[in-house]
XYZ file of N, CA and C in Angstrom:
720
model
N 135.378 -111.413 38.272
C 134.609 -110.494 37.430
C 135.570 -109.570 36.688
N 135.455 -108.957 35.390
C 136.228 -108.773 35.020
C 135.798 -107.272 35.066
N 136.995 -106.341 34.350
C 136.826 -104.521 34.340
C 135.710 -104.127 33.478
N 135.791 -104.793 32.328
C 134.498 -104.893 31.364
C 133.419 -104.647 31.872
N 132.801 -105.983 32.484
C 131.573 -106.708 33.026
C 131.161 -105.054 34.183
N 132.463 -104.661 35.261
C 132.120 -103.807 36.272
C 131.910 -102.232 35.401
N 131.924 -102.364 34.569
C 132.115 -100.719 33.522
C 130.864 -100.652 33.414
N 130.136 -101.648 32.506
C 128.970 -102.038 32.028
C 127.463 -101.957 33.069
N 127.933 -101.881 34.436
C 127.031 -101.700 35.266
C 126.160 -100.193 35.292
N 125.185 -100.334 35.582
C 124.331 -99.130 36.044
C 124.605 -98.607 36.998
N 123.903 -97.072 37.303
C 124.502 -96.534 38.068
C 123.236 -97.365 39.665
N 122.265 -97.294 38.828
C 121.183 -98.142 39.713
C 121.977 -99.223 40.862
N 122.156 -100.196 39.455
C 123.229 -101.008 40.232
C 124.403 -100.893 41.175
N 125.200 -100.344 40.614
C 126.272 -100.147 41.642
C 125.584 -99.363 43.465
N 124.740 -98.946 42.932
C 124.380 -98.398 44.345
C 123.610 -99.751 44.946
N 123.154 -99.924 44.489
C 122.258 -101.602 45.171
C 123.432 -102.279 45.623
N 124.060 -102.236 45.019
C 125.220 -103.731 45.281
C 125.881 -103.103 46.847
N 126.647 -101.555 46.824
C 127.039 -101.087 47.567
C 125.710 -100.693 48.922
N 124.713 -100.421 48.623
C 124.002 -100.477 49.790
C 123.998 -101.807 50.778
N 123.782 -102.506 49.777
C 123.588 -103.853 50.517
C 124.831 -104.715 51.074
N 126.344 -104.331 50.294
C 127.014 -104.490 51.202
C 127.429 -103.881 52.609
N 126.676 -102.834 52.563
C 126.693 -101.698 53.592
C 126.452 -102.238 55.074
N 124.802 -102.479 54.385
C 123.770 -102.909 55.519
C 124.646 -104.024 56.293
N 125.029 -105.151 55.422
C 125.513 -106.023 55.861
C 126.545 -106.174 56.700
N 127.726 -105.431 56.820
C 128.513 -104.861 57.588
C 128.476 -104.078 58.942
N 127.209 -102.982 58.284
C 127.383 -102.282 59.508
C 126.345 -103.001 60.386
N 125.499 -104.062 60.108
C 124.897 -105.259 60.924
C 126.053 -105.958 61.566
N 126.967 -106.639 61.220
C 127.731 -107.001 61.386
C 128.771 -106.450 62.286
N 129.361 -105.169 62.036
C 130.717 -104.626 62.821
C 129.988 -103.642 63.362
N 128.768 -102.750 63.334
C 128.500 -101.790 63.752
C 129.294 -100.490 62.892
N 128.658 -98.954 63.227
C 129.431 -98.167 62.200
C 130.800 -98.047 62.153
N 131.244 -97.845 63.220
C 132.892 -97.417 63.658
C 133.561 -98.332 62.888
N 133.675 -99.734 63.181
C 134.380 -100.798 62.615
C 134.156 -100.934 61.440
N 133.380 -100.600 60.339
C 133.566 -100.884 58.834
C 134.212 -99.702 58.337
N 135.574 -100.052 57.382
C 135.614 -99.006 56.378
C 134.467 -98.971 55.065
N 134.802 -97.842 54.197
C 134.143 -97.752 52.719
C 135.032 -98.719 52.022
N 136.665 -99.201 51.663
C 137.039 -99.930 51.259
C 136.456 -101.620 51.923
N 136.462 -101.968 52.903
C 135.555 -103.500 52.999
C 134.249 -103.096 52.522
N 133.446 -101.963 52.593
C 132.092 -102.073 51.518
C 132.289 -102.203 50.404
N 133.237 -101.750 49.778
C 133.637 -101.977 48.254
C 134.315 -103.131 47.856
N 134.572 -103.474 49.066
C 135.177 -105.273 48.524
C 134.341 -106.217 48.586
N 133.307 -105.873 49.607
C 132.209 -106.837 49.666
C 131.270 -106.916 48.368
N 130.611 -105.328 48.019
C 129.895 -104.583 47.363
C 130.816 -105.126 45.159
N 131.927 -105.847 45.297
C 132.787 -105.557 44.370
C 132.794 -104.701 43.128
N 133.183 -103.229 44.094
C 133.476 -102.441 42.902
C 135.053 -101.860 43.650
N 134.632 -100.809 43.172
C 136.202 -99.980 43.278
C 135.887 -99.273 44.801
N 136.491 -98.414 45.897
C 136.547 -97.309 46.702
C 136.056 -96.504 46.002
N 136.624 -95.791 44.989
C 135.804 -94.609 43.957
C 134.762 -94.549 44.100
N 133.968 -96.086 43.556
C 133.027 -95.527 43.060
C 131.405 -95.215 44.503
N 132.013 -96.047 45.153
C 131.376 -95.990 46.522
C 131.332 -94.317 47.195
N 132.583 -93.436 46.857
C 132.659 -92.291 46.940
C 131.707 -91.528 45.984
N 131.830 -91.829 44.775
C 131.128 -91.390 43.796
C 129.901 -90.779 43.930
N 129.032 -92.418 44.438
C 127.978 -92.343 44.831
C 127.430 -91.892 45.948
N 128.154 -91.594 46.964
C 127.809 -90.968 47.979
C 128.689 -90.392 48.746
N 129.549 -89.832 48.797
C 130.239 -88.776 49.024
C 130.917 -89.372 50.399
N 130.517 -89.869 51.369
C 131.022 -90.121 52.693
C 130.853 -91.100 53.398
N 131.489 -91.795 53.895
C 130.555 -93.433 54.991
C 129.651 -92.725 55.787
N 129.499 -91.773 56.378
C 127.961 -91.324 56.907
C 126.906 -90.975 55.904
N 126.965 -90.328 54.969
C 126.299 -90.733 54.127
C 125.496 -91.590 53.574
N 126.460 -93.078 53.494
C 125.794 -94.272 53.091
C 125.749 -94.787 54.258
N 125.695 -94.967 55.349
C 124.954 -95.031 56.536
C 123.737 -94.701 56.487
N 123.773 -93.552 56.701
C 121.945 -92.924 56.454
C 121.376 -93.729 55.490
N 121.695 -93.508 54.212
C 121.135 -94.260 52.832
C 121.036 -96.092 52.665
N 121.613 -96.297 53.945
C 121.595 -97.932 54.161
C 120.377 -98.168 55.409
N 120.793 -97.304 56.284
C 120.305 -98.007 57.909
C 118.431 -96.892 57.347
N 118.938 -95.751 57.163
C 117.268 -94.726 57.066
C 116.673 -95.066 55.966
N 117.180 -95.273 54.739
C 116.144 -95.442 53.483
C 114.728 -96.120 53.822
N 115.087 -97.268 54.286
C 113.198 -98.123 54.372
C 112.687 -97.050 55.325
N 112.929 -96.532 56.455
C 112.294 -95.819 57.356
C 111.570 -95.077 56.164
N 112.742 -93.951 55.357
C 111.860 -92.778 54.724
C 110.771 -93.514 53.507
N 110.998 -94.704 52.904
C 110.428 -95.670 52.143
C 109.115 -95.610 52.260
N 109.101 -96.361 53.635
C 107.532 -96.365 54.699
C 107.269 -95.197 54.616
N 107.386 -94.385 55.319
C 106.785 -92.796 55.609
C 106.105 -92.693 54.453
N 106.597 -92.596 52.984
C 106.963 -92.078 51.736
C 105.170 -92.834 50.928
N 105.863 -93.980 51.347
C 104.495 -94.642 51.223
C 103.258 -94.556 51.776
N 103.354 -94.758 53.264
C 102.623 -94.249 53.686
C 101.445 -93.076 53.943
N 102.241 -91.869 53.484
C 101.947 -90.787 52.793
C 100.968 -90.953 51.573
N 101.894 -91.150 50.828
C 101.175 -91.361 49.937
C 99.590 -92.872 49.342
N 99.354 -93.240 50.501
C 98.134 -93.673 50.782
C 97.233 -92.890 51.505
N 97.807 -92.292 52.138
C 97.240 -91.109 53.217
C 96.383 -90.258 51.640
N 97.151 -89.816 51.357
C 96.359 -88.512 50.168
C 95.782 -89.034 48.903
N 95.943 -90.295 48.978
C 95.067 -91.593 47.787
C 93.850 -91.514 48.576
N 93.528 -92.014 49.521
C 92.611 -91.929 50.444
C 91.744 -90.813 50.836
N 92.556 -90.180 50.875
C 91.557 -88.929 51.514
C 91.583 -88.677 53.172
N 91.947 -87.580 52.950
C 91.761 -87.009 55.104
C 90.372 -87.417 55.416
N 90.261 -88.036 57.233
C 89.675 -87.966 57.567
C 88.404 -89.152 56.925
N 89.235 -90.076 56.372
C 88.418 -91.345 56.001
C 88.217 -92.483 56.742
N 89.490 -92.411 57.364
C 89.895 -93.901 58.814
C 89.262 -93.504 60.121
N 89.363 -94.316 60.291
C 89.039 -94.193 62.218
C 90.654 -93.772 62.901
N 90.666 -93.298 63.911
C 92.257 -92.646 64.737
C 92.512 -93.810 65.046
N 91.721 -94.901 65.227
C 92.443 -96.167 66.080
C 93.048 -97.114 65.285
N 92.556 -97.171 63.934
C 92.726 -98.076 62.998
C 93.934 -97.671 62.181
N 93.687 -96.413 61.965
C 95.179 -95.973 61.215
C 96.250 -96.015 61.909
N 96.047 -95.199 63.547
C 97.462 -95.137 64.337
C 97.579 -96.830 64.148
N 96.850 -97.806 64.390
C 97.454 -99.045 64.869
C 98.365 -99.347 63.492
N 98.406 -98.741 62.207
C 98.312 -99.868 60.832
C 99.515 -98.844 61.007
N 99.979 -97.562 61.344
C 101.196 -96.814 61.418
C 102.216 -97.621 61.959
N 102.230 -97.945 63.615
C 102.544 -98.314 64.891
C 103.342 -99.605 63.857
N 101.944 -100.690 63.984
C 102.133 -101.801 63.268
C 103.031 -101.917 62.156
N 103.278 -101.223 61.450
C 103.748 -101.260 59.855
C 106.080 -100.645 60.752
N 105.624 -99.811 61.418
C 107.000 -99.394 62.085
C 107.449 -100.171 62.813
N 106.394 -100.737 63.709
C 107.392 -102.107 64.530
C 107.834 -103.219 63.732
N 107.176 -103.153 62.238
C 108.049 -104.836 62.022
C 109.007 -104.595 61.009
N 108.737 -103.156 61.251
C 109.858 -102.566 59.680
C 111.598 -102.411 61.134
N 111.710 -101.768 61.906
C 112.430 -101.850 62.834
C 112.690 -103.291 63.326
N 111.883 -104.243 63.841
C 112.260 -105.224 64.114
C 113.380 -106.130 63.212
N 113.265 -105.932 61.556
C 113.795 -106.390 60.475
C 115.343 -106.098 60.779
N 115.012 -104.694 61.046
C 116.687 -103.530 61.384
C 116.987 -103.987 62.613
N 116.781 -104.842 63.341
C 116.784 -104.579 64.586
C 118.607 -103.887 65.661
N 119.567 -104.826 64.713
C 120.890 -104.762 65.037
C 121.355 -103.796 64.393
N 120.691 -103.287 63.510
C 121.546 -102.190 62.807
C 121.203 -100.611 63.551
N 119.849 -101.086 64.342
C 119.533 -100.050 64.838
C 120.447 -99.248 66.248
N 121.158 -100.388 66.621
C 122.182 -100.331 67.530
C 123.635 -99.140 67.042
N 123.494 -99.157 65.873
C 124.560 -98.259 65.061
C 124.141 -96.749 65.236
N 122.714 -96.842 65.430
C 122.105 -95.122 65.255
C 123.006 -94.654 65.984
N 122.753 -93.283 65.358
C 123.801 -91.964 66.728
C 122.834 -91.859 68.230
N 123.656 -91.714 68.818
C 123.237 -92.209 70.397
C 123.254 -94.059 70.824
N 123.486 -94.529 69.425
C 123.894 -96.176 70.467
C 125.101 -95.960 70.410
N 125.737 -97.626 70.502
C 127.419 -97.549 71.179
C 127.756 -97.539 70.074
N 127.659 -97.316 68.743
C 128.696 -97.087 67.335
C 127.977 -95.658 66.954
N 127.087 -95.058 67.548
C 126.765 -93.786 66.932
C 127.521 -92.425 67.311
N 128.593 -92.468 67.356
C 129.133 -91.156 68.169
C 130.220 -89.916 66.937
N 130.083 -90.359 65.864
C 130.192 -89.599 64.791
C 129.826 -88.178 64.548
N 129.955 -87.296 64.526
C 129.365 -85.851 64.663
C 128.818 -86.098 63.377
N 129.510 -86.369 61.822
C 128.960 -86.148 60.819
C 128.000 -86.556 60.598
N 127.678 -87.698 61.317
C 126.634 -89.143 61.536
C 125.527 -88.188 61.980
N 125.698 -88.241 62.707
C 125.002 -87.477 63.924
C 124.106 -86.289 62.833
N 124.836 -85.123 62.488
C 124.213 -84.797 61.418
C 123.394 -84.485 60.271
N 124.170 -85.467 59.699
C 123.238 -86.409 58.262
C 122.196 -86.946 58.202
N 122.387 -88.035 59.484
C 121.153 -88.629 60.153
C 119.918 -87.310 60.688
N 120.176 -86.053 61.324
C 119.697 -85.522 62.098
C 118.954 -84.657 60.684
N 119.275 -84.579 59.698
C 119.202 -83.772 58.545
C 117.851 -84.403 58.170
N 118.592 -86.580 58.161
C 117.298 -87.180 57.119
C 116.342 -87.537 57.886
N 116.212 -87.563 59.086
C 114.757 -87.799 60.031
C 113.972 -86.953 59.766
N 114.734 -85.119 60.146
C 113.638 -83.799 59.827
C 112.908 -83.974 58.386
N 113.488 -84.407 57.520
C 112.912 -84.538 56.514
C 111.598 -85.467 56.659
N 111.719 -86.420 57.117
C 110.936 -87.660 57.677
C 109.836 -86.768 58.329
N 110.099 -86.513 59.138
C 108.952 -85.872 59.907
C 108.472 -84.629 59.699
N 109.156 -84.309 58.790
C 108.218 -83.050 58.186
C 107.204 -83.527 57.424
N 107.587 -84.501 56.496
C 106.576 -85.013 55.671
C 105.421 -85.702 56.984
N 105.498 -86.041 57.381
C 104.347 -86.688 58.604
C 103.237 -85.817 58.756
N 104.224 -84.576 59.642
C 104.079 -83.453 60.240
C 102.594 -82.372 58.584
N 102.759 -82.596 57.930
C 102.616 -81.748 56.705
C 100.708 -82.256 56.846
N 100.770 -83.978 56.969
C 100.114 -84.433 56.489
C 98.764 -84.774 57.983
N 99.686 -84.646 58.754
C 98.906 -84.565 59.959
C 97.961 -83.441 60.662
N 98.539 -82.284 60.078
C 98.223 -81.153 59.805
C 97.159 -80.928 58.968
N 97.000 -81.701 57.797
C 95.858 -81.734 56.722
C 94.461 -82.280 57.317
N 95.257 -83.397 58.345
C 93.974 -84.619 58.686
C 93.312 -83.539 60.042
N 93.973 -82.827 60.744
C 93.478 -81.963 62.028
C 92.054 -80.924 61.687
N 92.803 -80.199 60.212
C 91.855 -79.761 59.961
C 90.974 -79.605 58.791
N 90.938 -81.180 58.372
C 89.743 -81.818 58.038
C 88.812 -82.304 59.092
N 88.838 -82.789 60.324
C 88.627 -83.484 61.484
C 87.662 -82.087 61.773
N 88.179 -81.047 62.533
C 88.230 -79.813 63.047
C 88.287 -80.136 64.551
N 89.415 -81.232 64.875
C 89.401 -81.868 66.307
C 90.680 -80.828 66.965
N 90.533 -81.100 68.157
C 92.084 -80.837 68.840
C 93.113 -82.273 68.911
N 94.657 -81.493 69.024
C 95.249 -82.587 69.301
C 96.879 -82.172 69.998
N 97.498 -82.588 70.210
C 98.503 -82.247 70.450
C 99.504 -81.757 69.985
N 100.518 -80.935 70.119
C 101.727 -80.448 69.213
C 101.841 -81.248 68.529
N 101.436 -81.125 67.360
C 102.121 -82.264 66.222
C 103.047 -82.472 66.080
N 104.629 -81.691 65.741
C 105.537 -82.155 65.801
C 106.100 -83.338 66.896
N 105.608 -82.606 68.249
C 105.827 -83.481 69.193
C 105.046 -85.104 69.370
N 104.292 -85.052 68.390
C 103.270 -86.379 68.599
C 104.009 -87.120 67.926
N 104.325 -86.578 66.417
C 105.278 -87.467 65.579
C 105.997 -88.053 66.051
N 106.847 -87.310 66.765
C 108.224 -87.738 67.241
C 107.962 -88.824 68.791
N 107.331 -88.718 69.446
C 107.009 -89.083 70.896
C 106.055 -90.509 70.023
N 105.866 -90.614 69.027
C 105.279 -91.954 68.360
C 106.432 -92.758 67.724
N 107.299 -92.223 67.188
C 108.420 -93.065 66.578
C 109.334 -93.283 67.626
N 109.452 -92.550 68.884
C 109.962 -93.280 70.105
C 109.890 -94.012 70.596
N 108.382 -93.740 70.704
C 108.005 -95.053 71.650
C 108.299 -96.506 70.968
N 107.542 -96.414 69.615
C 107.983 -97.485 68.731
C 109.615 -98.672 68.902
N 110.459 -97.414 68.515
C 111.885 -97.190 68.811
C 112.463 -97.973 69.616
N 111.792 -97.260 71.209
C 112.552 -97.938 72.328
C 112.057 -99.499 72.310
N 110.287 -99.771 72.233
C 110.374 -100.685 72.004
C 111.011 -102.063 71.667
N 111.373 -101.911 70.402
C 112.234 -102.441 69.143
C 113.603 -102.823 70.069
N 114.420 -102.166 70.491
C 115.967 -101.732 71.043
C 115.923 -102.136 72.334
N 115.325 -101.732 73.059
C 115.126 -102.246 74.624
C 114.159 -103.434 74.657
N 113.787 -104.121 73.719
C 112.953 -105.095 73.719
C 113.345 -106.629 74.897
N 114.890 -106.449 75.243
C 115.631 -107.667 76.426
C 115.618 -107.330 77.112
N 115.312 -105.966 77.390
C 114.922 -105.305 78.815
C 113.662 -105.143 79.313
N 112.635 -104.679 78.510
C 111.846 -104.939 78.894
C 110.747 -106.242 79.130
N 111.339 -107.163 78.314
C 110.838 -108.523 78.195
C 112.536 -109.441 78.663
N 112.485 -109.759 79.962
C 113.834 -110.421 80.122
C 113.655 -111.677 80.146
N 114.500 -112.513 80.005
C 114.084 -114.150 79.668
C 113.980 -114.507 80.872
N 112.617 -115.634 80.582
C 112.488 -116.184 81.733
C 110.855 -115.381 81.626
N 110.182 -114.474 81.578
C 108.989 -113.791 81.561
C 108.329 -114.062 80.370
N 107.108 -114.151 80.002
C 106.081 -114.723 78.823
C 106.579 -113.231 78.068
N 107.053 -113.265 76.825
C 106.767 -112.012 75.782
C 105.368 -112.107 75.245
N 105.142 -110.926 74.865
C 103.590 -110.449 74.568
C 103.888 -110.984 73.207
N 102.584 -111.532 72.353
C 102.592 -111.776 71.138
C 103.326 -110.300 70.102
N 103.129 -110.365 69.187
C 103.461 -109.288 68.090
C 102.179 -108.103 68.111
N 100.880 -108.940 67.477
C 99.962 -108.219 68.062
C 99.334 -107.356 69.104
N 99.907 -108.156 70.212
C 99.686 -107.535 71.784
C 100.380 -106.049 71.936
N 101.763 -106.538 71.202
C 102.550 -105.160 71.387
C 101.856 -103.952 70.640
N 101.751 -103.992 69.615
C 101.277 -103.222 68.358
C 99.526 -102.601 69.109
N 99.013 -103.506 69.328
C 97.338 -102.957 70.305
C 97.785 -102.151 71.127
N 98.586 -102.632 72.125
C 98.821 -101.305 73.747
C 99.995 -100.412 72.924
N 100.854 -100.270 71.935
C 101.650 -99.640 71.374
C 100.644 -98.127 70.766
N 99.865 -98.489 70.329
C 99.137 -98.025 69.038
C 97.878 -97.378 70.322
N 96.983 -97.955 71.256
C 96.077 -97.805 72.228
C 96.967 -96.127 73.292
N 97.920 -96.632 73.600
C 98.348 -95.558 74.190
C 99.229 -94.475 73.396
N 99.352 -94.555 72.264
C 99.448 -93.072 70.889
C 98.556 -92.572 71.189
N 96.827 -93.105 71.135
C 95.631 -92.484 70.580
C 95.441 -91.803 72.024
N 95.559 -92.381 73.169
C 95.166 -92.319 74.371
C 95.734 -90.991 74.488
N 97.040 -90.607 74.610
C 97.922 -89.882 74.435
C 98.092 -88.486 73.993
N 97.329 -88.779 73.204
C 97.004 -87.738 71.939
C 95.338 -86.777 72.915
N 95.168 -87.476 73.706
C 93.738 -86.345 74.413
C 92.603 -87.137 73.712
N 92.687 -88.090 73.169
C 91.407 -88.651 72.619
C 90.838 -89.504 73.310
N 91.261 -89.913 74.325
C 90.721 -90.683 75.297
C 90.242 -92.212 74.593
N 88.914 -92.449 74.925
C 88.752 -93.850 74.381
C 88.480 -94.050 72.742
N 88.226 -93.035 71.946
C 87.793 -93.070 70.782
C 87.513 -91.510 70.256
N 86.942 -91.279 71.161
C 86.314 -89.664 70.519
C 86.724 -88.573 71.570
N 87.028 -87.270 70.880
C 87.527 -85.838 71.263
C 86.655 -85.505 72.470
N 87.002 -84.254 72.699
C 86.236 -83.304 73.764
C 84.892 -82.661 73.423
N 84.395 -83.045 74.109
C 82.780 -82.190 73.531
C 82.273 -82.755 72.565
N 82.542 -83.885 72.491
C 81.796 -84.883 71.263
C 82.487 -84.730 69.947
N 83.573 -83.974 69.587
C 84.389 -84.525 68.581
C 85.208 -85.437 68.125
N 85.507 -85.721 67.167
C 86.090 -86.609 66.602
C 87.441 -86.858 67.343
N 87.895 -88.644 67.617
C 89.530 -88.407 67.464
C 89.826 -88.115 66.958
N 91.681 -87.738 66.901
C 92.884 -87.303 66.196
C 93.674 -88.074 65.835
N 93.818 -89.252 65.153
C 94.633 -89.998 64.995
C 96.414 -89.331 65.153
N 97.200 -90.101 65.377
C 98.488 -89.120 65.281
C 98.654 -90.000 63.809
N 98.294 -91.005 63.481
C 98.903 -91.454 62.396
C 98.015 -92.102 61.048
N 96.875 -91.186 61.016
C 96.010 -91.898 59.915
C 95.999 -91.968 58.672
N 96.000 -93.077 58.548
C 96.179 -94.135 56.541
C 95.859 -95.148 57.042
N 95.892 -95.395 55.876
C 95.825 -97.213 55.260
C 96.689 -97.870 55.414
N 96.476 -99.122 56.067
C 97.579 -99.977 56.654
C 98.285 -100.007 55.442
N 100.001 -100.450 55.692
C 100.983 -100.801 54.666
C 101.703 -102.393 54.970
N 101.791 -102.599 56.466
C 102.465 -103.829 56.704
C 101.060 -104.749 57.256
N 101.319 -105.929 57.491
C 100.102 -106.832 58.172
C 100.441 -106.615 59.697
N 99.797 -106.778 60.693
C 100.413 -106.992 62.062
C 99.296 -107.912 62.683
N 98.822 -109.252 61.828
C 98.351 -110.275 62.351
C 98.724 -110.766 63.354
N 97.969 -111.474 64.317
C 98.544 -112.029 65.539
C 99.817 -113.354 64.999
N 100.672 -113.148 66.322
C 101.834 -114.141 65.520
C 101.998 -114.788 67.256
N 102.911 -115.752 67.018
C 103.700 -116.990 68.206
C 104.661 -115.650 69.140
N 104.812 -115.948 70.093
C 105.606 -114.852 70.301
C 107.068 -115.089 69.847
N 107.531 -114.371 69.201
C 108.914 -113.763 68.394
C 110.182 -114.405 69.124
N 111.220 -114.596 68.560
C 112.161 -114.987 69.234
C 113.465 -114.151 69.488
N 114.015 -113.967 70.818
C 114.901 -113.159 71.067
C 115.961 -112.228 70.042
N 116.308 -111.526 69.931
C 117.441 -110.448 68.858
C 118.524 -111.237 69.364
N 118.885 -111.899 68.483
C 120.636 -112.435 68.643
C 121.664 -111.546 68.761
């Protein structure tokens, strides 16, 4: 490729090219082991411009491994307030939340091994950046969950804490998935997971089987409109 051809690029572009050599790597070597120069050789541009665009390899970490996370949310959200509070059922939305996060994680599954707190996450700046772009994440949740409570006029649990104690559970799921399903034992379909995943959010949440205390409404922790499918599937095959 010539200097020309790489001048001529967008700035759009160059970040696509460099994200995606990103992902690919830090799938690959985990964070520690990739420099920004092998992203830029993969990515073929310059070191510069990889700096350019994002100032630091934790940086484009976050912007590689978190983007779809905040993507989803983002979206998500924004079906949430297309819709209208308090239009779904708590069971139907938490499940289409649950659902839409387990197969968006499952996709990540190895890269998720890089987060701060696995064995390549031990970066302070990481640590950080990352810790910077989740709050963001869950504020937006947090904002909107808040809207749906009191439209409802239900009780529910610390919201912040529901958010977060929902993308965990999800989480561990996803990551500990050879542990808790060890070979040799039947794995639960895709579906199966996503029903008792999504069943014990709502459960969780004080809503018991469907409806509040004193005859009110559930609380969904996560109500919208589905974004991913979570049709029943074959059961899945092991994380290489």
């Amino acid at each position: 490729m010539t200097q020309d051809s790489r001048s001529r690029r967008s700035s759009a572009t160059v970040r696509s090219l460099v994200l995606g050599a990103a992902r690919e790597l830090f799938d690959e070597h985990g964070y520690e082991h990739v420099t920004t120069r092998e992203i830029a050789a993969r990515a073929g541009v310059t070191q510069a411009l990889v700096f350019r665009h994002f100032g630091t390899k934790a940086n484009l970490f976050v912007e590689a491994v978190y983007r779809p996370f905040y993507d989803f949310v983002a979206e998500y959200v924004r079906q949430w307030i297309e819709h209208g509070h308090g239009a779904r059922s708590a069971e139907q939305t938490t499940r289409d939340f649950v659902g839409g996060l387990y197969l968006l994680l499952i996709d990540n599954h190895k890269l998720l091994l890089a987060l701060p707190g696995g064995p390549s996450g031990g970066s302070p700046e990481l640590r950080t950046r990352a810790g910077a772009f989740l709050q963001e994440v869950f504020d937006k949740l947090e904002r909107e969950i808040e809207a749906e409570v009191a439209v409802l006029d239900a009780p529910v649990v610390d919201v912040a804490l529901s958010v977060r104690f929902t993308v965990a559970l999800v989480y561990g799921a996803t990551v500990l998935d050879d542990m808790l399903f060890p070979a040799g034992r039947q794995h639960p379909t895709r579906a199966r997971l996503v029903e008792e995943m999504a069943g014990f959010v709502i459960r969780g949440s004080g809503s018991g089987s469907g409806s509040g205390s004193e005859g009110q409404p559930a609380t969904p922790i996560m109500p919208i409109e589905p974004i991913m499918s979570t049709e029943p599937s074959t059961p899945r095959r092991r994380h290489q």
